[in-house]
Amino acid sequence: MNQLPDKLINFIQGMPKAEIHIHLEGAIQPETVLKLAKRHKKLDTLPSDNAEGLRRWFTFTDFPHFVEIYLTIQDLIRTADDFALLVYENGADMAAQNIRYREITVTPYTHTDYQDKGLSIDDVLRGLEDGRSQAKKEFGVEIRWVFDVPRNFCFDNGRYDHTIAEKTLDYALQGKDVGVVGFGLGGNEVGCPPEPFAPAFEKAKANGLLSVPHAGETVGPASVWGSLNALQADRIGHGVRAIEDPGLLATLKVQQIPLEINPTSNACLNVFASLDAHPFRQLDDRGLFVTVNSDDPPLFNTSLVQEYTVLAQHFGYDAAGLARIARNAFVAAGVKPRVKTKLLKEFDAWVAQNR
Ligand SMILES: [Zn+2]
């Protein structure tokens, strides 16, 4: 790992960026966790009553610990106002990193159905929209949503239950006028193949949503093949284990399917042994369509700026290389053409001035 010149550090920070793979709950900062815990008088459910202590608790150790944090956060999000706060804080973080566009994944089922919090999909949509419009007004940032199906809730002893995917799709379609642009599939891939979800994804696409499943993270090429063939994926969340299958690499290259790659997340979850062992550069050098993202940034002690820094430090990218990858994220975004064109114009003008 090498120290980067100040000029490149400033370039990474200043460059207008887009991020297309990040989870709303996984992007929450310790300060916001505290606000929610106080709001709901649930401070006793946290291991610390200050942000520093929570930040230490957030430090990634292993997957069970990661899940414990996720569930604790989940339990603190209880009202429309909570969603609005989460989104507003997310917008502030975007502004601080010069992220102009974010496509944020939300898993409505876990809030509206899985736990009885008395939250309806109307509450969720209203909270998201309140936060989104506040963030746009105050920070000038664009936010869109991916609603995803928690795949591991959909199988009982290997038997597929279609109701959760259908419910999530119904929620996503209700949210189309307030920023939902994609339909996703998240959670642990092991034992939860994509194929049974085909009917829901077909409907989602017929209704103008992008198909953006997670695949090729905890399961290898089979999961990516299934996402391409059965779910007609427009992008793949992660997709990095395509590196194990030359035929799949060729298909992804020919079709230029964007991969939403999250290097630090992959290293933390041991998809690859270390950042240096991560195939990001190989996938790019082979001509695949790559983007870089932060997944669950505070939980992996990262940020989007940090992920671009990783690309420079571990894979030797210079400013031109980073700008090419950054542009890909705008191109792959699910936002309507009018907004996309505007964002790309702004991006291109900045890069032309700062190369
Ligand atoms: Zn993810």
Tab-separated table of C-alpha atoms and ligand atoms in Angstrom:
chain	number	residue	atom	x	y	z
A	1	MET	CA	0.000	0.000	0.000
A	2	ASN	CA	1.437	3.360	-0.971
A	3	GLN	CA	0.829	6.889	0.261
A	4	LEU	CA	-1.143	8.876	-2.315
A	5	PRO	CA	-0.072	12.339	-3.476
A	6	ASP	CA	-2.228	15.199	-2.148
A	7	LYS	CA	-3.321	16.013	-5.676
A	8	LEU	CA	-4.910	12.583	-6.121
A	9	ILE	CA	-6.509	12.691	-2.653
A	10	ASN	CA	-8.093	16.052	-3.529
A	11	PHE	CA	-9.192	14.707	-6.910
A	12	ILE	CA	-11.000	11.770	-5.248
A	13	GLN	CA	-12.684	14.031	-2.694
A	14	GLY	CA	-13.676	16.743	-5.168
A	15	MET	CA	-14.863	14.552	-8.040
A	16	PRO	CA	-18.696	14.458	-8.322
A	17	LYS	CA	-19.580	10.849	-7.590
A	18	ALA	CA	-22.489	8.434	-7.931
A	19	GLU	CA	-23.045	5.382	-5.764
A	20	ILE	CA	-25.387	2.580	-6.790
A	21	HIS	CA	-24.845	-0.052	-4.088
A	22	ILE	CA	-25.427	1.024	-0.487
A	23	HIS	CA	-27.971	-0.116	2.109
A	24	LEU	CA	-29.985	2.457	4.040
A	25	GLU	CA	-29.714	0.676	7.394
A	26	GLY	CA	-26.075	-0.231	6.783
A	27	ALA	CA	-25.176	3.398	6.082
A	28	ILE	CA	-26.369	4.722	9.440
A	29	GLN	CA	-23.752	6.610	11.453
A	30	PRO	CA	-23.310	6.002	15.206
A	31	GLU	CA	-24.585	9.531	15.952
A	32	THR	CA	-27.871	8.717	14.194
A	33	VAL	CA	-28.157	5.394	16.048
A	34	LEU	CA	-27.952	7.372	19.306
A	35	LYS	CA	-30.601	9.854	18.163
A	36	LEU	CA	-33.006	7.011	17.353
A	37	ALA	CA	-32.275	5.161	20.600
A	38	LYS	CA	-32.995	8.311	22.611
A	39	ARG	CA	-36.144	9.001	20.592
A	40	HIS	CA	-37.509	5.546	21.428
A	41	LYS	CA	-36.045	5.266	24.946
A	42	LYS	CA	-34.031	2.254	23.874
A	43	LEU	CA	-30.542	3.355	24.911
A	44	ASP	CA	-30.352	0.221	27.059
A	45	THR	CA	-30.363	-1.927	23.898
A	46	LEU	CA	-27.008	-0.411	22.876
A	47	PRO	CA	-23.593	-1.420	24.227
A	48	SER	CA	-22.575	2.246	24.626
A	49	ASP	CA	-24.284	5.607	25.160
A	50	ASN	CA	-21.792	7.618	23.101
A	51	ALA	CA	-20.826	7.777	19.441
A	52	GLU	CA	-17.201	6.770	20.040
A	53	GLY	CA	-18.242	3.629	21.875
A	54	LEU	CA	-20.724	2.742	19.138
A	55	ARG	CA	-18.100	3.322	16.473
A	56	ARG	CA	-15.879	0.805	18.256
A	57	TRP	CA	-18.824	-1.628	18.482
A	58	PHE	CA	-19.376	-1.122	14.731
A	59	THR	CA	-15.824	-2.291	13.997
A	60	PHE	CA	-16.152	-5.361	11.848
A	61	THR	CA	-15.145	-8.576	13.590
A	62	ASP	CA	-17.165	-11.386	12.017
A	63	PHE	CA	-20.459	-12.085	10.275
A	64	PRO	CA	-22.551	-12.927	13.402
A	65	HIS	CA	-21.455	-9.650	14.998
A	66	PHE	CA	-22.362	-7.819	11.768
A	67	VAL	CA	-25.854	-9.386	11.850
A	68	GLU	CA	-26.265	-8.460	15.535
A	69	ILE	CA	-25.546	-4.800	14.722
A	70	TYR	CA	-27.891	-4.897	11.745
A	71	LEU	CA	-30.760	-6.286	13.846
A	72	THR	CA	-30.163	-3.737	16.613
A	73	ILE	CA	-30.325	-0.907	14.065
A	74	GLN	CA	-33.409	-2.435	12.473
A	75	ASP	CA	-35.198	-2.409	15.822
A	76	LEU	CA	-34.493	1.325	16.295
A	77	ILE	CA	-36.215	2.332	13.040
A	78	ARG	CA	-39.859	2.498	14.056
A	79	THR	CA	-41.655	5.479	12.482
A	80	ALA	CA	-41.926	7.473	9.272
A	81	ASP	CA	-39.892	10.219	10.981
A	82	ASP	CA	-37.108	7.726	11.673
A	83	PHE	CA	-36.859	6.955	7.966
A	84	ALA	CA	-36.846	10.670	7.195
A	85	LEU	CA	-33.984	11.210	9.651
A	86	LEU	CA	-31.967	8.318	8.209
A	87	VAL	CA	-32.348	9.645	4.681
A	88	TYR	CA	-31.616	13.229	5.647
A	89	GLU	CA	-28.383	12.166	7.420
A	90	ASN	CA	-27.515	10.074	4.391
A	91	GLY	CA	-27.935	13.179	2.237
A	92	ALA	CA	-25.603	15.126	4.531
A	93	ASP	CA	-23.013	12.366	4.118
A	94	MET	CA	-23.430	12.557	0.338
A	95	ALA	CA	-22.757	16.288	0.402
A	96	ALA	CA	-19.655	15.799	2.565
A	97	GLN	CA	-18.224	13.315	0.034
A	98	ASN	CA	-19.396	15.108	-3.120
A	99	ILE	CA	-21.717	12.245	-3.970
A	100	ARG	CA	-24.256	13.758	-6.354
A	101	TYR	CA	-26.431	10.660	-6.824
A	102	ARG	CA	-27.144	7.657	-4.649
A	103	GLU	CA	-29.311	4.662	-5.314
A	104	ILE	CA	-30.038	3.347	-1.854
A	105	THR	CA	-31.304	-0.151	-1.141
A	106	VAL	CA	-34.142	-0.500	1.344
A	107	THR	CA	-35.672	-3.789	2.538
A	108	PRO	CA	-39.256	-2.750	3.334
A	109	TYR	CA	-40.422	-6.244	4.288
A	110	THR	CA	-38.185	-6.351	7.365
A	111	HIS	CA	-39.839	-3.167	8.671
A	112	THR	CA	-43.458	-3.648	7.679
A	113	ASP	CA	-44.047	-7.380	8.033
A	114	TYR	CA	-41.232	-9.255	9.707
A	115	GLN	CA	-41.418	-7.360	12.984
A	116	ASP	CA	-44.645	-5.943	14.315
A	117	LYS	CA	-43.699	-2.292	14.624
A	118	GLY	CA	-47.060	-1.008	13.468
A	119	LEU	CA	-45.340	0.411	10.370
A	120	SER	CA	-47.204	0.355	7.073
A	121	ILE	CA	-45.679	0.701	3.631
A	122	ASP	CA	-47.333	4.142	3.474
A	123	ASP	CA	-45.346	5.180	6.562
A	124	VAL	CA	-42.121	3.888	5.023
A	125	LEU	CA	-42.727	5.609	1.684
A	126	ARG	CA	-43.736	8.863	3.369
A	127	GLY	CA	-40.645	8.866	5.609
A	128	LEU	CA	-38.316	8.078	2.719
A	129	GLU	CA	-39.860	10.810	0.618
A	130	ASP	CA	-39.712	13.404	3.420
A	131	GLY	CA	-36.011	12.707	3.932
A	132	ARG	CA	-35.317	12.628	0.226
A	133	SER	CA	-36.955	15.969	-0.505
A	134	GLN	CA	-35.261	17.585	2.520
A	135	ALA	CA	-31.883	16.261	1.378
A	136	LYS	CA	-32.451	17.513	-2.136
A	137	LYS	CA	-33.505	20.948	-0.915
A	138	GLU	CA	-30.682	21.346	1.568
A	139	PHE	CA	-27.804	19.549	-0.152
A	140	GLY	CA	-28.848	19.455	-3.807
A	141	VAL	CA	-28.338	15.672	-3.957
A	142	GLU	CA	-30.365	13.144	-5.961
A	143	ILE	CA	-31.556	9.961	-4.226
A	144	ARG	CA	-33.387	7.011	-5.755
A	145	TRP	CA	-34.406	3.678	-4.202
A	146	VAL	CA	-33.950	0.001	-4.812
A	147	PHE	CA	-36.446	-2.125	-2.849
A	148	ASP	CA	-34.991	-5.543	-2.258
A	149	VAL	CA	-36.264	-8.959	-1.259
A	150	PRO	CA	-34.472	-10.545	1.727
A	151	ARG	CA	-33.841	-13.880	0.021
A	152	ASN	CA	-33.035	-15.878	3.162
A	153	PHE	CA	-36.565	-15.162	4.522
A	154	CYS	CA	-38.062	-16.772	1.419
A	155	PHE	CA	-36.967	-20.375	1.920
A	156	ASP	CA	-38.211	-22.722	4.600
A	157	ASN	CA	-36.216	-25.947	4.688
A	158	GLY	CA	-35.387	-25.415	1.033
A	159	ARG	CA	-39.030	-24.740	0.064
A	160	TYR	CA	-39.579	-21.423	-1.662
A	161	ASP	CA	-42.315	-19.078	-0.384
A	162	HIS	CA	-43.273	-16.538	-3.066
A	163	THR	CA	-45.240	-14.152	-0.822
A	164	ILE	CA	-42.305	-12.000	0.335
A	165	ALA	CA	-41.083	-11.296	-3.191
A	166	GLU	CA	-44.623	-10.442	-4.282
A	167	LYS	CA	-45.165	-8.163	-1.312
A	168	THR	CA	-41.862	-6.380	-1.907
A	169	LEU	CA	-42.704	-5.933	-5.579
A	170	ASP	CA	-46.083	-4.475	-4.656
A	171	TYR	CA	-44.302	-2.026	-2.303
A	172	ALA	CA	-41.780	-1.111	-5.003
A	173	LEU	CA	-44.539	-0.402	-7.523
A	174	GLN	CA	-46.351	1.773	-4.979
A	175	GLY	CA	-43.111	3.730	-4.621
A	176	LYS	CA	-42.483	4.297	-8.317
A	177	ASP	CA	-43.664	7.911	-8.162
A	178	VAL	CA	-41.433	8.664	-5.173
A	179	GLY	CA	-38.107	7.454	-6.437
A	180	VAL	CA	-38.121	3.639	-6.549
A	181	VAL	CA	-36.183	2.674	-9.680
A	182	GLY	CA	-34.959	-0.854	-8.969
A	183	PHE	CA	-35.991	-4.255	-7.642
A	184	GLY	CA	-33.274	-6.150	-5.775
A	185	LEU	CA	-32.485	-9.428	-4.090
A	186	GLY	CA	-30.319	-9.295	-0.968
A	187	GLY	CA	-29.225	-11.433	1.957
A	188	ASN	CA	-27.228	-14.625	2.086
A	189	GLU	CA	-27.096	-16.413	-1.275
A	190	VAL	CA	-26.223	-19.794	0.225
A	191	GLY	CA	-29.239	-22.093	-0.132
A	192	CYS	CA	-31.248	-19.252	-1.726
A	193	PRO	CA	-30.785	-19.439	-5.506
A	194	PRO	CA	-32.220	-16.708	-7.750
A	195	GLU	CA	-34.346	-18.883	-10.066
A	196	PRO	CA	-37.548	-19.086	-7.959
A	197	PHE	CA	-37.711	-15.277	-7.936
A	198	ALA	CA	-38.087	-15.133	-11.730
A	199	PRO	CA	-41.840	-14.296	-11.856
A	200	ALA	CA	-41.459	-11.312	-9.486
A	201	PHE	CA	-38.484	-9.939	-11.414
A	202	GLU	CA	-40.278	-10.381	-14.714
A	203	LYS	CA	-43.174	-8.284	-13.386
A	204	ALA	CA	-40.785	-5.698	-11.968
A	205	LYS	CA	-39.096	-5.277	-15.336
A	206	ALA	CA	-42.398	-5.153	-17.186
A	207	ASN	CA	-43.277	-2.233	-14.916
A	208	GLY	CA	-40.120	-0.328	-15.721
A	209	LEU	CA	-37.956	-1.229	-12.706
A	210	LEU	CA	-34.357	-2.339	-13.069
A	211	SER	CA	-33.470	-5.896	-12.033
A	212	VAL	CA	-30.543	-5.531	-9.621
A	213	PRO	CA	-29.952	-8.749	-7.640
A	214	HIS	CA	-26.975	-9.409	-5.364
A	215	ALA	CA	-25.073	-12.394	-6.791
A	216	GLY	CA	-21.582	-13.828	-6.920
A	217	GLU	CA	-20.671	-12.774	-3.382
A	218	THR	CA	-21.287	-15.675	-0.991
A	219	VAL	CA	-22.033	-18.086	-3.855
A	220	GLY	CA	-19.920	-18.417	-6.993
A	221	PRO	CA	-20.734	-18.184	-10.718
A	222	ALA	CA	-23.969	-20.231	-10.540
A	223	SER	CA	-25.702	-17.396	-8.708
A	224	VAL	CA	-24.594	-14.845	-11.334
A	225	TRP	CA	-25.674	-17.110	-14.192
A	226	GLY	CA	-29.066	-17.549	-12.506
A	227	SER	CA	-29.423	-13.797	-12.096
A	228	LEU	CA	-28.660	-13.196	-15.766
A	229	ASN	CA	-30.781	-16.022	-17.145
A	230	ALA	CA	-33.741	-16.169	-14.742
A	231	LEU	CA	-33.881	-12.577	-13.461
A	232	GLN	CA	-32.723	-10.769	-16.627
A	233	ALA	CA	-30.396	-8.744	-14.401
A	234	ASP	CA	-29.651	-5.191	-15.572
A	235	ARG	CA	-26.805	-4.977	-13.057
A	236	ILE	CA	-25.256	-7.390	-10.578
A	237	GLY	CA	-24.685	-6.509	-6.927
A	238	HIS	CA	-21.086	-7.639	-6.315
A	239	GLY	CA	-20.661	-10.239	-9.079
A	240	VAL	CA	-16.982	-10.486	-8.192
A	241	ARG	CA	-16.886	-14.276	-8.044
A	242	ALA	CA	-17.521	-14.285	-11.784
A	243	ILE	CA	-13.724	-14.289	-11.806
A	244	GLU	CA	-13.972	-18.085	-11.229
A	245	ASP	CA	-15.666	-18.729	-14.608
A	246	PRO	CA	-14.131	-17.638	-17.945
A	247	GLY	CA	-17.420	-18.230	-19.804
A	248	LEU	CA	-19.276	-15.987	-17.411
A	249	LEU	CA	-16.605	-13.292	-17.695
A	250	ALA	CA	-17.052	-13.374	-21.462
A	251	THR	CA	-20.840	-13.034	-21.186
A	252	LEU	CA	-20.634	-10.161	-18.698
A	253	LYS	CA	-18.171	-8.435	-20.987
A	254	VAL	CA	-20.206	-8.850	-24.164
A	255	GLN	CA	-23.409	-7.701	-22.475
A	256	GLN	CA	-21.586	-4.952	-20.511
A	257	ILE	CA	-23.592	-5.783	-17.386
A	258	PRO	CA	-22.537	-3.288	-14.697
A	259	LEU	CA	-21.040	-4.891	-11.586
A	260	GLU	CA	-21.600	-3.040	-8.313
A	261	ILE	CA	-18.309	-3.850	-6.639
A	262	ASN	CA	-17.600	-3.230	-2.940
A	263	PRO	CA	-13.923	-4.049	-2.284
A	264	THR	CA	-13.727	-3.312	1.468
A	265	SER	CA	-16.990	-5.152	2.150
A	266	ASN	CA	-15.659	-8.164	0.229
A	267	ALA	CA	-12.403	-8.140	2.177
A	268	CYS	CA	-14.240	-7.829	5.546
A	269	LEU	CA	-16.621	-10.686	4.721
A	270	ASN	CA	-13.694	-12.727	3.472
A	271	VAL	CA	-15.020	-13.153	-0.070
A	272	PHE	CA	-11.318	-12.573	-0.816
A	273	ALA	CA	-8.550	-12.916	1.730
A	274	SER	CA	-7.469	-9.269	1.487
A	275	LEU	CA	-7.826	-6.142	-0.613
A	276	ASP	CA	-4.664	-7.072	-2.471
A	277	ALA	CA	-6.253	-10.413	-3.415
A	278	HIS	CA	-9.395	-8.671	-4.721
A	279	PRO	CA	-10.000	-9.095	-8.498
A	280	PHE	CA	-11.306	-5.548	-9.137
A	281	ARG	CA	-8.437	-4.643	-11.438
A	282	GLN	CA	-8.566	-7.956	-13.303
A	283	LEU	CA	-12.296	-7.562	-13.966
A	284	ASP	CA	-11.709	-4.044	-15.255
A	285	ASP	CA	-8.672	-4.981	-17.345
A	286	ARG	CA	-10.686	-7.750	-19.010
A	287	GLY	CA	-13.201	-5.168	-20.193
A	288	LEU	CA	-16.069	-5.804	-17.793
A	289	PHE	CA	-18.246	-2.871	-16.740
A	290	VAL	CA	-17.143	-2.085	-13.188
A	291	THR	CA	-18.322	0.408	-10.575
A	292	VAL	CA	-17.085	0.946	-7.014
A	293	ASN	CA	-19.357	1.282	-3.985
A	294	SER	CA	-19.310	1.100	-0.186
A	295	ASP	CA	-22.211	-1.331	0.670
A	296	ASP	CA	-22.533	-0.724	4.471
A	297	PRO	CA	-19.876	1.948	4.994
A	298	PRO	CA	-19.725	2.562	8.785
A	299	LEU	CA	-19.983	-1.173	9.466
A	300	PHE	CA	-16.934	-1.821	7.295
A	301	ASN	CA	-15.215	1.362	8.483
A	302	THR	CA	-15.233	2.774	4.971
A	303	SER	CA	-16.837	5.456	2.770
A	304	LEU	CA	-17.152	5.957	-0.971
A	305	VAL	CA	-14.152	8.312	-0.897
A	306	GLN	CA	-12.248	5.559	0.919
A	307	GLU	CA	-13.219	2.978	-1.759
A	308	TYR	CA	-11.765	5.195	-4.504
A	309	THR	CA	-8.690	5.595	-2.330
A	310	VAL	CA	-8.454	1.794	-2.149
A	311	LEU	CA	-8.553	1.607	-5.954
A	312	ALA	CA	-5.609	4.008	-6.146
A	313	GLN	CA	-3.627	2.463	-3.296
A	314	HIS	CA	-4.140	-1.245	-3.934
A	315	PHE	CA	-4.762	-1.414	-7.667
A	316	GLY	CA	-2.660	1.465	-8.932
A	317	TYR	CA	-5.373	3.594	-10.548
A	318	ASP	CA	-4.489	7.176	-11.504
A	319	ALA	CA	-6.931	10.101	-11.765
A	320	ALA	CA	-7.974	9.233	-15.339
A	321	GLY	CA	-8.681	5.612	-14.363
A	322	LEU	CA	-10.692	6.652	-11.314
A	323	ALA	CA	-12.704	9.143	-13.363
A	324	ARG	CA	-13.530	6.432	-15.932
A	325	ILE	CA	-14.816	4.135	-13.173
A	326	ALA	CA	-16.705	6.968	-11.469
A	327	ARG	CA	-18.431	7.820	-14.744
A	328	ASN	CA	-19.609	4.207	-15.042
A	329	ALA	CA	-21.726	4.586	-11.901
A	330	PHE	CA	-23.648	7.514	-13.429
A	331	VAL	CA	-24.131	5.569	-16.668
A	332	ALA	CA	-25.417	2.490	-14.790
A	333	ALA	CA	-27.820	4.494	-12.607
A	334	GLY	CA	-31.541	3.762	-12.811
A	335	VAL	CA	-32.549	7.421	-12.777
A	336	LYS	CA	-34.570	8.876	-15.689
A	337	PRO	CA	-32.562	10.047	-18.730
A	338	ARG	CA	-33.211	13.746	-18.157
A	339	VAL	CA	-31.613	13.718	-14.691
A	340	LYS	CA	-28.885	11.312	-15.795
A	341	THR	CA	-27.865	13.558	-18.669
A	342	LYS	CA	-27.636	16.517	-16.309
A	343	LEU	CA	-25.519	14.575	-13.803
A	344	LEU	CA	-23.195	13.293	-16.532
A	345	LYS	CA	-22.769	16.777	-17.942
A	346	GLU	CA	-21.804	18.107	-14.537
A	347	PHE	CA	-19.401	15.188	-14.048
A	348	ASP	CA	-17.743	15.575	-17.445
A	349	ALA	CA	-17.314	19.323	-16.973
A	350	TRP	CA	-15.655	18.816	-13.587
A	351	VAL	CA	-13.270	16.164	-14.885
A	352	ALA	CA	-12.348	18.281	-17.931
A	353	GLN	CA	-11.423	21.127	-15.583
A	354	ASN	CA	-9.543	19.049	-13.048
A	355	ARG	CA	-7.592	16.449	-14.947
B	1	ZN	ZN	-25.157	-5.154	-0.584
